[in-house]
Amino acid sequence: MSILFYVKSSKAAKNGLLPIYQRITINGTRIELSTSKFVEKSKWNASAGKIKGNSEEARLINSYLDILQSKAYETEKWMVNNNQEINAQTFKNKFLGIEERQRKLIVIFEDHNNRMKELIGKEFSVNTYKKYVTALSHTKEFLKYQYSINDISIKQVDISFINDFHFYLRNTKNCNNNSTIKYIRNFGKIVKQSYVNGWIEKDPFLNYKGKVKEIERTYLTQDEIETLLNKNFKIKRIELVRDMFLFSCFTGLAYIDVYNLTQSNIIIGIDGEKWISTHRQKTETASKIPILQVTQMIIDKYKNHQQCIDQDRLLPILSNQKMNAYLKEMADICEIEKELTFHIARHTFATTVTLTNGVPIESVSKMLGHKNLRTTQHYAKVLDRKVSEDMKILKDKLNFNNTTLSQKISNK
């Protein structure tokens, strides 16, 4: 910071006196402030930044300029001691006693979540909202744990804060790596919005290095699918859950997208056959899937179900919580040693039903409603069985007579 007092000839008063200005320069940015004092041009010492002579007027004004200079240094000292960000605007506000509106992290986060809650069903799902509620809860707990405070200025969120929050989630809260990254990303959305709104000068997430680790996705094998298809369940609710699960296995639709289906989602496709046409609630991307024989059988089975008639639904699917609870019961009955959730059906469609059977990955991606092919490629990486089958075909093509081959190699 540098301080200079000077006179402005361009703003001379009618009586010819020149106004004295104070220029404070911070990191190359100037702040120009009027001192409300005037002087004759001939009496001003430009190099010293003071009035010449020892007259009463000179002593009074020069003393006042010294006070302004001391005030500037005192302001700088206070901001340094209180960990305040010092730039031209923040310094000017503090120097002039202008109270800057404090943007608080938790207040901003809560406002974001309240707006998101109002848009459930329009832009966001309930599950997405719940993830941000959990992220907010972790943020509040971290502030209490790390700083013993309830809130903090958004301007104090820096890369050090983010790394400490990451460590807190991994070490104190015992979150796994991927859960930690997801919470940090939700938190990061709040910080990035603050940057876009101009409440902070730079995005501290530019230097954050957290990465999601790729996990192997669980899916059912062909044998396990056939076990479900052939099993006769004595309990009706388990039978219904099996049917809803298989419906997803042969369409790739997520739970919420199956839940939202109506008869109007059944269309005649480009091939003259029946298709399901919908938009994924999660990404709002279009998803069109040809109806396979198993899929049509399940639709026909429940077309006269009372719930479908009363609620205008294609299928009488239970709540996601009940579905996942009953799926575990179904797995025990069928002796499937996997922790089943409804979303595993979507993975099964991508792997066992489509990619393993030679459906091109581009077609699978389109049916799944993925925005880019990289998302679908995660499924392709787990298909060791498909690699084995493809290589077996190659082996058969290269199946020379072993004796002849042995002789040829030996001769060499």
Coordinates of C-alpha atoms in Angstrom, one line a residue:
M1 CA 0.0 0.0 0.0
S2 CA 1.2 3.5 -0.8
I3 CA -0.3 6.9 0.1
L4 CA -0.1 10.2 -1.8
F5 CA -1.7 13.6 -1.2
Y6 CA -2.1 15.8 -4.3
V7 CA -4.2 18.7 -5.7
K8 CA -6.6 18.4 -8.7
S9 CA -6.4 21.4 -11.0
S10 CA -9.3 20.1 -13.1
K11 CA -11.6 20.6 -10.1
A12 CA -10.7 24.1 -9.1
A13 CA -13.3 26.0 -7.1
K14 CA -14.8 29.3 -8.4
N15 CA -12.4 31.2 -6.0
G16 CA -9.4 29.5 -7.6
L17 CA -8.6 27.1 -4.7
L18 CA -7.6 23.6 -5.6
P19 CA -9.1 20.5 -3.8
I20 CA -6.7 18.2 -1.9
Y21 CA -7.1 14.5 -2.6
Q22 CA -5.8 11.4 -0.9
R23 CA -4.7 8.6 -3.2
I24 CA -4.3 5.1 -1.7
T25 CA -2.8 2.5 -4.0
I26 CA -3.3 -1.2 -3.1
N27 CA -1.7 -3.8 -5.3
G28 CA -1.7 -1.4 -8.2
T29 CA -5.3 -0.3 -7.8
R30 CA -6.0 3.3 -6.9
I31 CA -8.5 4.7 -4.4
E32 CA -9.0 8.4 -4.7
L33 CA -10.7 10.2 -1.9
S34 CA -11.5 13.9 -1.3
T35 CA -10.1 15.4 1.9
S36 CA -12.6 18.2 1.7
K37 CA -9.7 20.7 2.1
F38 CA -8.6 23.3 -0.4
V39 CA -5.4 25.3 -1.0
E40 CA -3.9 27.9 -3.3
K41 CA -1.8 26.4 -6.1
S42 CA 1.2 28.4 -5.2
K43 CA 1.2 27.2 -1.6
W44 CA 1.1 23.5 -2.4
N45 CA 4.3 21.4 -2.2
A46 CA 3.7 18.5 -4.6
S47 CA 6.9 16.5 -3.7
A48 CA 6.1 16.6 0.0
G49 CA 2.3 16.3 -0.4
K50 CA 1.8 19.2 2.1
I51 CA 1.1 22.9 2.2
K52 CA 4.2 25.1 2.3
G53 CA 5.1 27.3 5.2
N54 CA 4.2 27.4 8.9
S55 CA 1.0 29.4 8.8
E56 CA -2.0 28.5 11.0
E57 CA -3.8 27.3 7.9
A58 CA -0.8 25.2 6.8
R59 CA -0.4 23.6 10.3
L60 CA -4.1 22.7 10.6
I61 CA -4.4 21.2 7.1
N62 CA -1.1 19.4 7.2
S63 CA -2.0 17.9 10.7
Y64 CA -5.3 16.8 9.2
L65 CA -3.5 15.1 6.3
D66 CA -1.3 13.3 8.8
I67 CA -4.3 12.0 10.6
L68 CA -5.8 10.6 7.3
Q69 CA -2.4 8.9 6.6
S70 CA -2.3 7.4 10.0
K71 CA -5.9 6.2 9.6
A72 CA -5.0 4.5 6.4
Y73 CA -2.2 2.6 8.1
E74 CA -4.3 1.7 11.1
T75 CA -7.0 0.3 8.7
E76 CA -4.4 -1.8 7.0
K77 CA -3.1 -3.1 10.4
W78 CA -6.6 -4.0 11.6
M79 CA -7.5 -5.9 8.4
V80 CA -4.2 -7.9 8.6
N81 CA -4.7 -8.7 12.3
N82 CA -8.3 -9.8 11.6
N83 CA -7.5 -12.0 8.6
Q84 CA -9.5 -9.7 6.3
E85 CA -9.0 -9.9 2.6
I86 CA -7.3 -6.7 1.5
N87 CA -8.1 -5.2 -1.9
A88 CA -9.1 -1.8 -3.1
Q89 CA -12.9 -2.3 -2.5
T90 CA -12.7 -4.0 1.0
F91 CA -10.1 -1.4 2.2
K92 CA -12.2 1.5 1.0
N93 CA -15.3 0.2 2.7
K94 CA -13.4 -0.3 6.0
F95 CA -11.6 3.1 5.7
L96 CA -14.9 5.0 5.1
G97 CA -16.8 2.9 7.7
I98 CA -19.1 1.3 5.1
E99 CA -20.4 -2.0 6.4
E100 CA -20.1 -4.6 3.7
R101 CA -22.9 -7.2 3.7
Q102 CA -21.4 -10.4 5.0
R103 CA -22.3 -13.4 2.8
K104 CA -22.3 -16.4 5.1
L105 CA -21.6 -19.9 3.9
I106 CA -24.4 -21.7 5.8
V107 CA -27.0 -19.0 5.0
I108 CA -26.1 -19.4 1.3
F109 CA -26.2 -23.2 1.5
E110 CA -29.7 -23.1 3.3
D111 CA -31.1 -20.7 0.7
H112 CA -29.9 -23.0 -2.1
N113 CA -31.5 -26.1 -0.5
N114 CA -34.8 -24.2 0.1
R115 CA -35.0 -23.2 -3.5
M116 CA -34.1 -26.8 -4.6
K117 CA -36.9 -28.1 -2.3
E118 CA -39.4 -25.8 -4.1
L119 CA -38.3 -27.3 -7.5
I120 CA -38.7 -31.0 -6.6
G121 CA -40.5 -32.7 -9.4
K122 CA -39.7 -29.8 -11.8
E123 CA -35.9 -29.7 -11.9
F124 CA -34.8 -32.0 -9.1
S125 CA -35.7 -35.3 -7.5
V126 CA -36.3 -35.9 -3.8
N127 CA -33.1 -38.0 -3.6
T128 CA -31.0 -35.2 -5.1
Y129 CA -32.4 -32.8 -2.6
K130 CA -31.7 -35.2 0.3
K131 CA -28.0 -35.4 -0.8
Y132 CA -27.7 -31.6 -0.5
V133 CA -29.4 -31.7 2.9
T134 CA -26.8 -34.3 4.1
A135 CA -24.0 -32.2 2.6
L136 CA -25.2 -29.2 4.5
S137 CA -25.4 -31.2 7.7
H138 CA -21.8 -32.3 7.3
T139 CA -20.7 -28.7 6.6
K140 CA -22.4 -27.5 9.8
E141 CA -20.8 -30.2 11.8
F142 CA -17.4 -29.5 10.3
L143 CA -17.6 -25.8 11.3
K144 CA -18.4 -26.8 14.9
Y145 CA -15.6 -29.4 15.0
Q146 CA -12.9 -27.3 13.3
Y147 CA -13.6 -23.8 14.3
S148 CA -16.3 -23.9 17.1
I149 CA -18.6 -21.6 15.1
N150 CA -22.0 -21.9 13.5
D151 CA -21.2 -20.0 10.2
I152 CA -18.4 -18.4 8.3
S153 CA -18.0 -15.8 5.7
I154 CA -18.0 -17.3 2.2
K155 CA -14.8 -15.2 1.5
Q156 CA -12.9 -17.3 4.1
V157 CA -13.5 -20.6 2.2
D158 CA -10.2 -21.3 0.5
I159 CA -8.3 -24.4 -0.7
S160 CA -7.1 -25.0 2.9
F161 CA -10.7 -25.0 4.1
I162 CA -11.7 -27.5 1.4
N163 CA -8.8 -29.8 2.1
D164 CA -9.5 -29.7 5.9
F165 CA -13.2 -30.5 5.1
H166 CA -12.1 -33.4 2.9
F167 CA -9.9 -34.8 5.7
Y168 CA -12.7 -34.4 8.3
L169 CA -15.2 -36.4 6.1
R170 CA -12.7 -39.2 5.5
N171 CA -11.1 -39.4 9.0
T172 CA -13.7 -38.1 11.5
K173 CA -16.9 -39.1 9.7
N174 CA -15.4 -42.3 8.2
C175 CA -16.9 -41.6 4.8
N176 CA -15.5 -43.7 1.9
N177 CA -13.6 -41.9 -0.8
N178 CA -16.5 -41.6 -3.3
S179 CA -19.0 -40.5 -0.7
T180 CA -16.5 -37.8 0.5
I181 CA -16.0 -36.6 -3.1
K182 CA -19.7 -36.4 -3.7
Y183 CA -20.3 -34.3 -0.5
I184 CA -17.4 -32.0 -1.4
R185 CA -18.9 -31.6 -4.9
N186 CA -22.3 -30.7 -3.5
F187 CA -20.6 -28.2 -1.2
G188 CA -18.5 -27.0 -4.2
K189 CA -21.7 -26.1 -6.1
I190 CA -22.5 -23.6 -3.4
V191 CA -19.0 -22.1 -3.5
K192 CA -19.0 -21.9 -7.3
Q193 CA -22.4 -20.2 -7.3
S194 CA -21.0 -17.6 -4.9
Y195 CA -18.1 -17.0 -7.4
V196 CA -20.5 -16.6 -10.3
N197 CA -22.6 -14.2 -8.2
G198 CA -19.5 -12.1 -7.5
W199 CA -19.5 -12.7 -3.8
I200 CA -15.9 -14.1 -3.9
E201 CA -13.1 -13.1 -6.3
K202 CA -11.8 -16.5 -7.2
D203 CA -13.0 -20.1 -7.2
P204 CA -11.0 -22.0 -4.5
F205 CA -11.9 -25.3 -6.1
L206 CA -9.6 -24.7 -9.1
N207 CA -6.8 -26.4 -7.1
Y208 CA -8.9 -29.2 -5.5
K209 CA -7.7 -32.6 -6.6
G210 CA -10.3 -35.1 -5.2
K211 CA -11.2 -37.9 -7.6
V212 CA -14.0 -40.5 -7.6
K213 CA -12.6 -44.0 -7.6
E214 CA -14.1 -46.3 -10.2
I215 CA -16.0 -49.2 -8.5
E216 CA -17.1 -52.5 -10.0
R217 CA -20.8 -52.4 -10.6
T218 CA -22.9 -55.4 -9.4
Y219 CA -25.2 -57.0 -12.0
L220 CA -27.0 -60.3 -12.5
T221 CA -25.7 -63.0 -14.7
Q222 CA -27.7 -64.8 -17.3
D223 CA -28.2 -67.8 -15.0
E224 CA -29.4 -65.6 -12.2
I225 CA -31.9 -63.8 -14.5
E226 CA -33.2 -67.2 -15.6
T227 CA -33.5 -68.3 -11.9
L228 CA -35.8 -65.3 -11.3
L229 CA -37.8 -65.9 -14.5
N230 CA -38.4 -69.6 -13.6
K231 CA -39.1 -69.2 -9.9
N232 CA -42.7 -69.6 -8.6
F233 CA -43.2 -67.3 -5.6
K234 CA -45.8 -68.2 -3.1
I235 CA -45.8 -64.7 -1.7
K236 CA -47.6 -62.2 -4.0
R237 CA -45.6 -59.1 -2.9
I238 CA -42.3 -60.9 -3.7
E239 CA -43.7 -62.0 -7.1
L240 CA -44.6 -58.4 -7.9
V241 CA -41.2 -57.1 -6.8
R242 CA -39.6 -59.8 -9.0
D243 CA -41.7 -58.6 -12.0
M244 CA -40.8 -54.9 -11.4
F245 CA -37.1 -55.8 -11.1
L246 CA -37.1 -57.9 -14.3
F247 CA -39.0 -55.1 -16.1
S248 CA -36.0 -52.8 -15.3
C249 CA -33.5 -55.6 -16.2
F250 CA -35.0 -55.7 -19.7
T251 CA -35.5 -51.9 -20.2
G252 CA -32.7 -50.3 -18.2
L253 CA -35.0 -47.8 -16.6
A254 CA -34.2 -46.5 -13.1
Y255 CA -36.8 -46.8 -10.3
I256 CA -38.2 -43.3 -10.6
D257 CA -38.5 -43.6 -14.4
V258 CA -40.5 -46.9 -14.0
Y259 CA -42.6 -45.3 -11.3
N260 CA -43.5 -42.4 -13.7
L261 CA -44.5 -44.6 -16.7
T262 CA -48.1 -44.4 -18.0
Q263 CA -49.8 -46.0 -21.0
S264 CA -48.9 -42.8 -23.0
N265 CA -45.2 -43.8 -22.8
I266 CA -45.9 -46.8 -25.0
I267 CA -45.4 -45.7 -28.7
I268 CA -45.0 -47.4 -32.1
G269 CA -41.4 -47.1 -33.0
I270 CA -39.7 -46.6 -36.3
D271 CA -39.8 -50.4 -36.9
G272 CA -43.5 -50.6 -36.4
E273 CA -43.0 -52.3 -33.0
K274 CA -43.9 -51.1 -29.5
W275 CA -41.3 -49.0 -27.7
I276 CA -41.1 -47.2 -24.4
S277 CA -40.5 -43.5 -24.9
T278 CA -39.7 -41.4 -21.8
H279 CA -37.3 -38.8 -20.3
R280 CA -35.0 -39.7 -17.5
Q281 CA -36.0 -37.6 -14.4
K282 CA -32.3 -37.5 -13.2
T283 CA -30.9 -36.0 -16.4
E284 CA -34.0 -35.0 -18.4
T285 CA -32.5 -36.8 -21.4
A286 CA -34.7 -38.8 -23.8
S287 CA -34.7 -42.5 -23.5
K288 CA -36.4 -44.8 -26.1
I289 CA -36.3 -48.6 -25.6
P290 CA -37.8 -51.3 -27.8
I291 CA -40.2 -53.5 -25.8
L292 CA -38.8 -57.1 -25.5
Q293 CA -41.1 -60.2 -25.1
V294 CA -40.4 -60.3 -21.3
T295 CA -41.2 -56.6 -20.9
Q296 CA -44.5 -57.0 -22.8
M297 CA -45.5 -60.0 -20.7
I298 CA -45.1 -58.0 -17.5
I299 CA -47.0 -55.0 -18.9
D300 CA -49.9 -57.3 -19.9
K301 CA -49.8 -59.1 -16.6
Y302 CA -50.6 -55.9 -14.7
K303 CA -52.7 -53.9 -17.1
N304 CA -55.8 -54.5 -15.1
H305 CA -54.2 -54.1 -11.7
Q306 CA -56.4 -51.7 -9.6
Q307 CA -53.4 -49.4 -8.8
C308 CA -52.6 -49.0 -12.4
I309 CA -56.2 -48.1 -13.2
D310 CA -56.7 -45.8 -10.2
Q311 CA -53.4 -43.9 -10.6
D312 CA -52.9 -44.1 -14.3
R313 CA -49.7 -46.0 -14.1
L314 CA -48.2 -48.6 -16.4
L315 CA -47.1 -50.7 -13.5
P316 CA -48.0 -51.0 -9.8
I317 CA -44.5 -50.5 -8.4
L318 CA -44.0 -50.1 -4.7
S319 CA -42.0 -47.4 -2.9
N320 CA -38.3 -47.6 -3.6
Q321 CA -37.6 -48.3 0.1
K322 CA -40.0 -51.3 0.1
M323 CA -38.7 -52.5 -3.3
N324 CA -35.1 -52.7 -2.0
A325 CA -36.2 -54.3 1.3
Y326 CA -38.2 -57.0 -0.5
L327 CA -35.5 -57.5 -3.1
K328 CA -33.2 -58.8 -0.4
E329 CA -35.9 -61.2 0.6
M330 CA -36.3 -62.3 -3.0
A331 CA -32.5 -62.9 -3.3
D332 CA -32.5 -65.1 -0.2
I333 CA -35.4 -67.2 -1.7
C334 CA -33.6 -67.6 -5.0
E335 CA -30.2 -68.2 -3.3
I336 CA -28.6 -65.2 -5.1
E337 CA -25.7 -64.1 -3.0
K338 CA -25.6 -60.5 -4.0
E339 CA -26.8 -57.4 -2.2
L340 CA -29.7 -56.5 -4.5
T341 CA -31.0 -53.0 -5.0
F342 CA -33.4 -51.9 -7.7
H343 CA -30.6 -50.0 -9.5
I344 CA -28.8 -53.3 -10.1
A345 CA -31.5 -54.1 -12.6
R346 CA -30.3 -51.1 -14.7
H347 CA -26.7 -52.4 -14.5
T348 CA -27.9 -55.8 -15.5
F349 CA -29.6 -54.4 -18.6
A350 CA -26.4 -52.6 -19.6
T351 CA -24.2 -55.6 -19.1
T352 CA -25.8 -59.1 -19.3
V353 CA -28.9 -58.2 -21.4
T354 CA -27.3 -55.9 -24.0
L355 CA -23.5 -55.5 -24.2
T356 CA -22.8 -59.2 -23.5
N357 CA -25.2 -60.1 -26.3
G358 CA -23.5 -57.9 -28.8
V359 CA -25.6 -54.8 -28.8
P360 CA -23.4 -51.9 -29.8
I361 CA -22.4 -49.6 -26.9
E362 CA -23.7 -46.6 -28.8
S363 CA -27.2 -48.1 -28.9
V364 CA -27.0 -49.1 -25.2
S365 CA -25.9 -45.6 -24.3
K366 CA -28.9 -44.1 -26.1
M367 CA -31.4 -46.5 -24.5
L368 CA -29.9 -45.8 -21.0
G369 CA -30.4 -42.0 -21.7
H370 CA -26.7 -41.3 -21.0
K371 CA -25.5 -37.8 -22.0
N372 CA -22.1 -39.2 -23.2
L373 CA -20.5 -42.5 -24.1
R374 CA -18.0 -42.4 -21.3
T375 CA -20.7 -43.1 -18.8
T376 CA -21.7 -46.2 -20.7
Q377 CA -18.1 -47.4 -21.0
H378 CA -18.0 -48.1 -17.3
Y379 CA -20.2 -51.1 -17.9
A380 CA -18.2 -52.3 -20.8
K381 CA -15.0 -52.6 -18.6
V382 CA -16.5 -55.3 -16.4
L383 CA -17.4 -57.7 -19.2
D384 CA -14.5 -60.2 -18.8
R385 CA -17.0 -63.0 -19.8
K386 CA -17.7 -61.2 -23.1
V387 CA -13.9 -61.0 -23.7
S388 CA -13.6 -64.7 -23.0
E389 CA -16.4 -65.6 -25.4
D390 CA -15.0 -63.4 -28.1
M391 CA -11.5 -64.9 -27.8
K392 CA -13.0 -68.4 -27.9
I393 CA -14.4 -67.6 -31.3
L394 CA -10.9 -66.4 -32.3
K395 CA -9.4 -69.6 -30.9
D396 CA -11.8 -71.7 -32.9
K397 CA -10.9 -69.8 -36.1
L398 CA -7.2 -70.3 -35.4
N399 CA -7.7 -74.0 -34.4
F400 CA -4.9 -75.5 -36.5
N401 CA -4.2 -79.3 -36.5
N402 CA -2.1 -79.6 -33.3
T403 CA 0.2 -82.2 -34.8
T404 CA 0.8 -80.1 -37.9
L405 CA 1.4 -77.0 -35.9
S406 CA 3.8 -78.8 -33.6
Q407 CA 5.8 -80.1 -36.5
K408 CA 6.0 -76.6 -38.1
I409 CA 7.2 -75.1 -34.9
S410 CA 9.7 -77.9 -34.3
N411 CA 11.1 -77.6 -37.8
K412 CA 11.9 -74.0 -37.1

